[in-house]
PDB file of N, CA and C in Angstrom:
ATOM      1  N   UNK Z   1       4.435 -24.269 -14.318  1.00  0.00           N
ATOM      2  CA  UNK Z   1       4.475 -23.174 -13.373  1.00  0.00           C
ATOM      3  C   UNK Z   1       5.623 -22.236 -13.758  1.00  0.00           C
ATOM      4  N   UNK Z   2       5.285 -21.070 -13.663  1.00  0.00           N
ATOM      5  CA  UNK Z   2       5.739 -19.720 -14.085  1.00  0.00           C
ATOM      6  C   UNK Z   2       6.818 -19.571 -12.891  1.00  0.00           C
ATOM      7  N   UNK Z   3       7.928 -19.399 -12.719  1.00  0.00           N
ATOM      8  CA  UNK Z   3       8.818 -18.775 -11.694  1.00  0.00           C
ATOM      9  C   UNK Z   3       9.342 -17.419 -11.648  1.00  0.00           C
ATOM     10  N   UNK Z   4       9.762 -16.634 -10.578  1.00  0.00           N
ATOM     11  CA  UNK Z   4       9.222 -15.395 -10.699  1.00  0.00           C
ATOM     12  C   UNK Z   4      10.691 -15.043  -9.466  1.00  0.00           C
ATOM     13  N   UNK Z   5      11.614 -14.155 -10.661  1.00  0.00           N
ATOM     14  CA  UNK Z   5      12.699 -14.287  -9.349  1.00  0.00           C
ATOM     15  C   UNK Z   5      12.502 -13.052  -8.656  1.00  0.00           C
ATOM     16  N   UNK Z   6      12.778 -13.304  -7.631  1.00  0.00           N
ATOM     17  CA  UNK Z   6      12.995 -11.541  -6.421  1.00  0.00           C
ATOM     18  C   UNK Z   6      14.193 -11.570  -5.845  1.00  0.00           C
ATOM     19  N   UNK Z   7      14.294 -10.493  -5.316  1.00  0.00           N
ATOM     20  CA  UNK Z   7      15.857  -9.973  -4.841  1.00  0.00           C
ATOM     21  C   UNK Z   7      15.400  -9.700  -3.213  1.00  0.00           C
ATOM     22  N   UNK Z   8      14.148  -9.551  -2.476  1.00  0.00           N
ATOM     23  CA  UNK Z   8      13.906  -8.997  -1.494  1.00  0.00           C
ATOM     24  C   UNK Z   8      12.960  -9.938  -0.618  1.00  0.00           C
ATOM     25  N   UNK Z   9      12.871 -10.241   0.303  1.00  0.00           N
ATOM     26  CA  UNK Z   9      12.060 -11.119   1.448  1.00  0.00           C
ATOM     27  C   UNK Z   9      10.875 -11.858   0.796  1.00  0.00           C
ATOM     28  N   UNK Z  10       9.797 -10.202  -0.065  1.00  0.00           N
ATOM     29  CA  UNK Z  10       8.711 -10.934  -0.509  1.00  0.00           C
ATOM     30  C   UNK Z  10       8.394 -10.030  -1.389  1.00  0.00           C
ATOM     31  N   UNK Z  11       7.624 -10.033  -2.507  1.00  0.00           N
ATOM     32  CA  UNK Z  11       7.068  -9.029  -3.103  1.00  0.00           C
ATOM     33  C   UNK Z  11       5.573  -8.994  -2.871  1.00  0.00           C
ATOM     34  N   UNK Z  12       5.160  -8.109  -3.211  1.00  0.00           N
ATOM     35  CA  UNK Z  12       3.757  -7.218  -3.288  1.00  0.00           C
ATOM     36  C   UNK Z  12       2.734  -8.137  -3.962  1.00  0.00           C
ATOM     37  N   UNK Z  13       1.418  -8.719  -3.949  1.00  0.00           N
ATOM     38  CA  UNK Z  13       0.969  -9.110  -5.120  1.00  0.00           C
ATOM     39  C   UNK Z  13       1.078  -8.253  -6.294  1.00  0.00           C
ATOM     40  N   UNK Z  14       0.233  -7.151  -6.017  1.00  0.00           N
ATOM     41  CA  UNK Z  14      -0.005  -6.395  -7.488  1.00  0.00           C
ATOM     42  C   UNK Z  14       1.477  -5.889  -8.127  1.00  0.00           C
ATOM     43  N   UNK Z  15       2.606  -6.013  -7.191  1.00  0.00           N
ATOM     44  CA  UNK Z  15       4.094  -5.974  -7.848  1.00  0.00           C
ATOM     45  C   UNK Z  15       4.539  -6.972  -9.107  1.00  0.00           C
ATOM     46  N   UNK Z  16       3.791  -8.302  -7.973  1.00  0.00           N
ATOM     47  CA  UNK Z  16       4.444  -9.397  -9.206  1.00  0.00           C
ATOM     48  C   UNK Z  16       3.935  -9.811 -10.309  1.00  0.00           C
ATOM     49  N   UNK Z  17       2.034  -9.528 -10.394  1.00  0.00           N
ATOM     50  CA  UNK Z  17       1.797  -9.086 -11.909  1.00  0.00           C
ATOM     51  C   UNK Z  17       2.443  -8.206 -12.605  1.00  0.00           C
ATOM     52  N   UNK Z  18       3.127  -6.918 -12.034  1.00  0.00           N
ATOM     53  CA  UNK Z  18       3.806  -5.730 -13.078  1.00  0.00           C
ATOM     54  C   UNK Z  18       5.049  -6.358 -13.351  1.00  0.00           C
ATOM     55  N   UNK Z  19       5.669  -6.772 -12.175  1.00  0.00           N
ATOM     56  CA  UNK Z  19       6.742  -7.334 -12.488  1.00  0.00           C
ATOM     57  C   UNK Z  19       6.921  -8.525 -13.503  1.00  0.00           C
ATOM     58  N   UNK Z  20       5.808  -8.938 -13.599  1.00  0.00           N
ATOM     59  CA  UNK Z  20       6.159 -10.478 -14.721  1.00  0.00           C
ATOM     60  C   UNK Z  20       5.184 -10.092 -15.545  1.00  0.00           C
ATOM     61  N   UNK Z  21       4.995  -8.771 -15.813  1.00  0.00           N
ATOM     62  CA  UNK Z  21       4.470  -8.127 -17.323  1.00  0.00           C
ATOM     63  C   UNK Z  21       2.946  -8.725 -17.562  1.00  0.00           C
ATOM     64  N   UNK Z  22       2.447  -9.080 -16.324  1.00  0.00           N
ATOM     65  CA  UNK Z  22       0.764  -9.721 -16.679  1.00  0.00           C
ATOM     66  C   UNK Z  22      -0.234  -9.007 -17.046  1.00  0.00           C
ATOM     67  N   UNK Z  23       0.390  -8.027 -16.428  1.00  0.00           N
ATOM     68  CA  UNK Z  23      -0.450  -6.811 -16.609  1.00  0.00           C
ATOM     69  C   UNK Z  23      -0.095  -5.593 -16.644  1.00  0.00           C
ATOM     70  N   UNK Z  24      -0.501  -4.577 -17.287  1.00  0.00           N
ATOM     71  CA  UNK Z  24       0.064  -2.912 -18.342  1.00  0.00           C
ATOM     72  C   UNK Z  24       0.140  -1.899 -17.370  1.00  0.00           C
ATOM     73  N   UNK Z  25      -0.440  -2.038 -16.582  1.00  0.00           N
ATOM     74  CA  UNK Z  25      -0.095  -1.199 -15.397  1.00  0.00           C
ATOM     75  C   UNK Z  25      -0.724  -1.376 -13.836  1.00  0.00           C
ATOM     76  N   UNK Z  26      -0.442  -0.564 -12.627  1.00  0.00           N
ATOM     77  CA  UNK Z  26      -0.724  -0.661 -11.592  1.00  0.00           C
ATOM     78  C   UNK Z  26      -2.179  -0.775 -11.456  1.00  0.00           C
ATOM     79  N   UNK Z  27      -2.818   0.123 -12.187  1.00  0.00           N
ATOM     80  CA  UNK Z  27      -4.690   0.587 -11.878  1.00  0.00           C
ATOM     81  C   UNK Z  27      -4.832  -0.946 -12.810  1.00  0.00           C
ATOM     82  N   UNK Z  28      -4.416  -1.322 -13.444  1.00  0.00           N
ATOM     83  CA  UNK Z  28      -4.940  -2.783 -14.481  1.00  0.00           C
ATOM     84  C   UNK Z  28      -4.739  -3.768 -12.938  1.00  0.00           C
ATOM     85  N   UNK Z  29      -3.599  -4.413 -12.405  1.00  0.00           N
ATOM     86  CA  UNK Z  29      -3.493  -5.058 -11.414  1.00  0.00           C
ATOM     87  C   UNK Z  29      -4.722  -5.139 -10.280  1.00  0.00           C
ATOM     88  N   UNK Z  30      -4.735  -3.451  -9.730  1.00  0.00           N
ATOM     89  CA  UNK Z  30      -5.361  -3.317  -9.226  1.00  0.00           C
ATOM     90  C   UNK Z  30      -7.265  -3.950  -9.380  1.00  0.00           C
ATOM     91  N   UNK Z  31      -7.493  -3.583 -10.521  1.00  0.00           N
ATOM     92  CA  UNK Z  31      -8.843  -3.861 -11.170  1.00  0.00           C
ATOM     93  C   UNK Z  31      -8.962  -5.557 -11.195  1.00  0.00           C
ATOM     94  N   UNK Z  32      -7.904  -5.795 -11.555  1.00  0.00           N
ATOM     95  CA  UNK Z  32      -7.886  -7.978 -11.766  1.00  0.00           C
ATOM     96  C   UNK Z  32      -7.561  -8.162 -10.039  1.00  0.00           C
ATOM     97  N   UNK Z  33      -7.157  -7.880  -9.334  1.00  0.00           N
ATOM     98  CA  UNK Z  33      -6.921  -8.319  -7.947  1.00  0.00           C
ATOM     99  C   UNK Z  33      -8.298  -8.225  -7.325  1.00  0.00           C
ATOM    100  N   UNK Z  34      -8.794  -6.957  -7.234  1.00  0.00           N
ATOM    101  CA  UNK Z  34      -9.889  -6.810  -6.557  1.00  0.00           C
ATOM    102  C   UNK Z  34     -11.503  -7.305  -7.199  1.00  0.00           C
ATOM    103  N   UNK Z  35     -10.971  -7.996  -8.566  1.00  0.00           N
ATOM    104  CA  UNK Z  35     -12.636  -8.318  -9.378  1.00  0.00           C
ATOM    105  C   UNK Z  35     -12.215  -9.853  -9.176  1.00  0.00           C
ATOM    106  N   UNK Z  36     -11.395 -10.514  -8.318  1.00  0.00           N
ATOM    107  CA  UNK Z  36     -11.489 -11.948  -7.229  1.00  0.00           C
ATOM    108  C   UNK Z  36     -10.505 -12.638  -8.500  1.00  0.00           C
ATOM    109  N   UNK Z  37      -9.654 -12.143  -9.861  1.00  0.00           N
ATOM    110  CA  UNK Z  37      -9.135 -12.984 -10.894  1.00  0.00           C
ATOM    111  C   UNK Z  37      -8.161 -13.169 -10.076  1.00  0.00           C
ATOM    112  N   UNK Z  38      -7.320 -13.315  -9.280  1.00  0.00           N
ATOM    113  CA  UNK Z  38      -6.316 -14.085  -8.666  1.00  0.00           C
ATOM    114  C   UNK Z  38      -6.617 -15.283  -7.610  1.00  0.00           C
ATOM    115  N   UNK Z  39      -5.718 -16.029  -7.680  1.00  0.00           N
ATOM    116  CA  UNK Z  39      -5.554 -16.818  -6.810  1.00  0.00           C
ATOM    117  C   UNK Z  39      -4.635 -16.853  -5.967  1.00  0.00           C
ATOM    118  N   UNK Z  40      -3.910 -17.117  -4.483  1.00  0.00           N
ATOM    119  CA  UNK Z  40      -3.147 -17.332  -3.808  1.00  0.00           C
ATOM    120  C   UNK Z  40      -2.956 -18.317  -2.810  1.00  0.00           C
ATOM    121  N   UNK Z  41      -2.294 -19.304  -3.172  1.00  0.00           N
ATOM    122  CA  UNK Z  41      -2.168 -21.067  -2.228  1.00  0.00           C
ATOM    123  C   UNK Z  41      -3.866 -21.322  -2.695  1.00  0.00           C
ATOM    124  N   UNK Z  42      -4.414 -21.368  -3.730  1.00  0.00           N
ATOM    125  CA  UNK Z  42      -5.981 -22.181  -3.909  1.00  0.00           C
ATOM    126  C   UNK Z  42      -7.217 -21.294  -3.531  1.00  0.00           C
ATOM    127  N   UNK Z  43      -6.809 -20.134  -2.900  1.00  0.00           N
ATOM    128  CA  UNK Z  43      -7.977 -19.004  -2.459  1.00  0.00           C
ATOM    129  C   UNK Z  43      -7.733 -18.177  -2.975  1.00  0.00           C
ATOM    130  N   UNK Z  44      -8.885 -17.131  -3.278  1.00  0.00           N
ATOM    131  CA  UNK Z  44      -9.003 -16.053  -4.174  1.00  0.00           C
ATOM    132  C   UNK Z  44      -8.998 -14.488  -3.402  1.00  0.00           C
ATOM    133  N   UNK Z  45      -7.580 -13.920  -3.829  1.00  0.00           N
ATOM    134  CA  UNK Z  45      -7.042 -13.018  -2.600  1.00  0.00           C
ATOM    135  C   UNK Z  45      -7.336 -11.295  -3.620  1.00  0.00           C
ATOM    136  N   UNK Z  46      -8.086 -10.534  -2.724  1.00  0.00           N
ATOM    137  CA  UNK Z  46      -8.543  -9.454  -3.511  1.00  0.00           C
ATOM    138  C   UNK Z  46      -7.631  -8.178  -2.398  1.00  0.00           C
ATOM    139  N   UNK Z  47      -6.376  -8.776  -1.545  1.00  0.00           N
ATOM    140  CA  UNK Z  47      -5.484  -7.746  -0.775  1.00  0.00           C
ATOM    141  C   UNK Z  47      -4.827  -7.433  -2.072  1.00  0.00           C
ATOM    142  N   UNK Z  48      -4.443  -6.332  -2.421  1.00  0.00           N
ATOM    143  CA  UNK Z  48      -3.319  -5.593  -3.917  1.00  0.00           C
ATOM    144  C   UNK Z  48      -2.083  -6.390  -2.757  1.00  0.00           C
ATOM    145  N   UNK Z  49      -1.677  -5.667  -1.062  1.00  0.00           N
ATOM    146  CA  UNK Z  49      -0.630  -5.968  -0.724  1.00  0.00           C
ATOM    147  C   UNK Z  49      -0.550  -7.111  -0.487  1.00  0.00           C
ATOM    148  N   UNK Z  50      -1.107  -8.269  -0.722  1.00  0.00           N
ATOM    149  CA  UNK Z  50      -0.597  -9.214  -0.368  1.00  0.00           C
ATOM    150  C   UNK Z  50       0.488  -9.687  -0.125  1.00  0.00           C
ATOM    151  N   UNK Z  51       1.327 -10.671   0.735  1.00  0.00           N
ATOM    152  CA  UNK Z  51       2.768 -10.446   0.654  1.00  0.00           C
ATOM    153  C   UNK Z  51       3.376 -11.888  -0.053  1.00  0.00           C
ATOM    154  N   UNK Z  52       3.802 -12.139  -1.203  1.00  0.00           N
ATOM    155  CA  UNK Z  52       4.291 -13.471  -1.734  1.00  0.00           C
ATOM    156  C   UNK Z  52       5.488 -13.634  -1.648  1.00  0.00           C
ATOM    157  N   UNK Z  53       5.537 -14.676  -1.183  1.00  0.00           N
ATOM    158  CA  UNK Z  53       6.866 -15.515  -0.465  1.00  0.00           C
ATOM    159  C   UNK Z  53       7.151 -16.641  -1.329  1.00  0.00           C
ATOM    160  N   UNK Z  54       8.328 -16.767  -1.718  1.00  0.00           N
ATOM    161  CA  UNK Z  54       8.632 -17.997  -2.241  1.00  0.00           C
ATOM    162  C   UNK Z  54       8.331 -19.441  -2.103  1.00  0.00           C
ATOM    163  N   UNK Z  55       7.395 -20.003  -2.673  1.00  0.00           N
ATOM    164  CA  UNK Z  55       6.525 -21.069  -2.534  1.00  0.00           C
ATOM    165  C   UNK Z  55       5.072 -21.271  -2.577  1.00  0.00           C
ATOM    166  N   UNK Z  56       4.563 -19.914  -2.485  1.00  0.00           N
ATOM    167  CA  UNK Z  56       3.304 -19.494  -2.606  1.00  0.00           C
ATOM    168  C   UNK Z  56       2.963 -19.655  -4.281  1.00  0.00           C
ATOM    169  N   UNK Z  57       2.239 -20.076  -4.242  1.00  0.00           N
ATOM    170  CA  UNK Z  57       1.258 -20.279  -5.497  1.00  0.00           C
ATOM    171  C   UNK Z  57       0.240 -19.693  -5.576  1.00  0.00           C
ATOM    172  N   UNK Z  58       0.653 -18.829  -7.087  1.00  0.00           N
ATOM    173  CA  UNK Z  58      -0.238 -17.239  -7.294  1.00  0.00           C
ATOM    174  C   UNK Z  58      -0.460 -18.420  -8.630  1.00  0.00           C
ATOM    175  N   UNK Z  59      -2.387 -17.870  -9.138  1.00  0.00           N
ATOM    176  CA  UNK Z  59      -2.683 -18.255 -10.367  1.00  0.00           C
ATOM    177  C   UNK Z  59      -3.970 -16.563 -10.756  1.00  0.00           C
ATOM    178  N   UNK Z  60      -3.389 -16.756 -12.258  1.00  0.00           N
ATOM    179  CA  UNK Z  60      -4.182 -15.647 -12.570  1.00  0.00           C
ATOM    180  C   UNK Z  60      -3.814 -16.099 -14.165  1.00  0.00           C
ATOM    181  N   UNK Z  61      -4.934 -15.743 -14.979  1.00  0.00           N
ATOM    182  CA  UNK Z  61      -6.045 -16.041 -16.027  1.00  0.00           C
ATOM    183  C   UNK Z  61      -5.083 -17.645 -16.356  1.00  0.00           C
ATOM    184  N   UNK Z  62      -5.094 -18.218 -15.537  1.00  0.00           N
ATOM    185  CA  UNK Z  62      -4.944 -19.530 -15.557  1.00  0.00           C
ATOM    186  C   UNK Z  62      -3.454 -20.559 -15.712  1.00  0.00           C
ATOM    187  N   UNK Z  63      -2.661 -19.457 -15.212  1.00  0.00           N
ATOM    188  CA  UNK Z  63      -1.796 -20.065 -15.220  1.00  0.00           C
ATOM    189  C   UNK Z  63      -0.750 -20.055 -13.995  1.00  0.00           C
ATOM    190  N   UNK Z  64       0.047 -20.421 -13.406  1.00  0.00           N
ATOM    191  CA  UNK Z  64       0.550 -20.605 -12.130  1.00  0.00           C
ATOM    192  C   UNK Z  64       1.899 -20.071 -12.126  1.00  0.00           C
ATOM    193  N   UNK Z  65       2.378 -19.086 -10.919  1.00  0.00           N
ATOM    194  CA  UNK Z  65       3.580 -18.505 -10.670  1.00  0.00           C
ATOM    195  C   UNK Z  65       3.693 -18.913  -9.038  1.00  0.00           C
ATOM    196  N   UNK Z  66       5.351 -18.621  -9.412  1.00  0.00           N
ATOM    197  CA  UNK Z  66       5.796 -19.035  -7.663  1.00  0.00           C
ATOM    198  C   UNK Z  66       6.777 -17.927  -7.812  1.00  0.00           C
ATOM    199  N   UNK Z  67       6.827 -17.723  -6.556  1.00  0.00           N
ATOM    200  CA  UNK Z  67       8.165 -16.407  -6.407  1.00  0.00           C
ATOM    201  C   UNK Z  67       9.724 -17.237  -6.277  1.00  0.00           C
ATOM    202  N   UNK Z  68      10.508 -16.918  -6.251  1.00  0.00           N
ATOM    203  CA  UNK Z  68      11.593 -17.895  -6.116  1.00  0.00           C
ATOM    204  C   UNK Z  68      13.252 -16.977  -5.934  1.00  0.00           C
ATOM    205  N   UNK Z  69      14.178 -16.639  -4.630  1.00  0.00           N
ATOM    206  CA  UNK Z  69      14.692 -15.730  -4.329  1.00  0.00           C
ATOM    207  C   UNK Z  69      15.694 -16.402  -5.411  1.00  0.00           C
ATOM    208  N   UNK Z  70      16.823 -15.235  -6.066  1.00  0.00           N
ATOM    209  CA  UNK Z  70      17.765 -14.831  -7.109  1.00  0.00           C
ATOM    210  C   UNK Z  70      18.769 -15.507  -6.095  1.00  0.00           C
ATOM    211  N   UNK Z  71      19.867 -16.612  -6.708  1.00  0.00           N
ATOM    212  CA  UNK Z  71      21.062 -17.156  -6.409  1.00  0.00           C
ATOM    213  C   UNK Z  71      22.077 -15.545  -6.175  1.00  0.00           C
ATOM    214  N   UNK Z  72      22.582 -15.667  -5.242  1.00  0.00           N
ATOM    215  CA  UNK Z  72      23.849 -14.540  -4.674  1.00  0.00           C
ATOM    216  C   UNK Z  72      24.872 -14.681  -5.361  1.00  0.00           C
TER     217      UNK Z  72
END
């Protein structure tokens, strides 16, 4: 599992593909979110805003990320 640090409450789904470089841009995210390629906690979440929280388990083209807040 992929860990995925943030600085803020929660990030965006389609943030934390850009953010962890999964994907080339926003309209790319957009297109893999809404054609059902994500996963979120085991269900297949086609919200772009979804909101991921640290502990949540995001999978997309098969591999697994968790968000995880940045040590202060």
């Amino acid at each position: 599992m992929e860990t995925i640090t943030i600085r803020t409450e929660f990030i965006k789904l389609q943030d934390l593909l850009k953010f962890a470089n999964l994907v080339s841009s926003g309209g790319e995210a957009k297109e893999c979110i809404q054609s059902g390629e994500v996963t979120v906690n085991g269900e297949v979440c086609t919200m772009r805003g979804k909101k991921i929280r640290p502990g949540d388990d995001v999978v997309f083209r098969g591999v697994h990320y968790t968000a995880a807040y940045a040590d202060s």
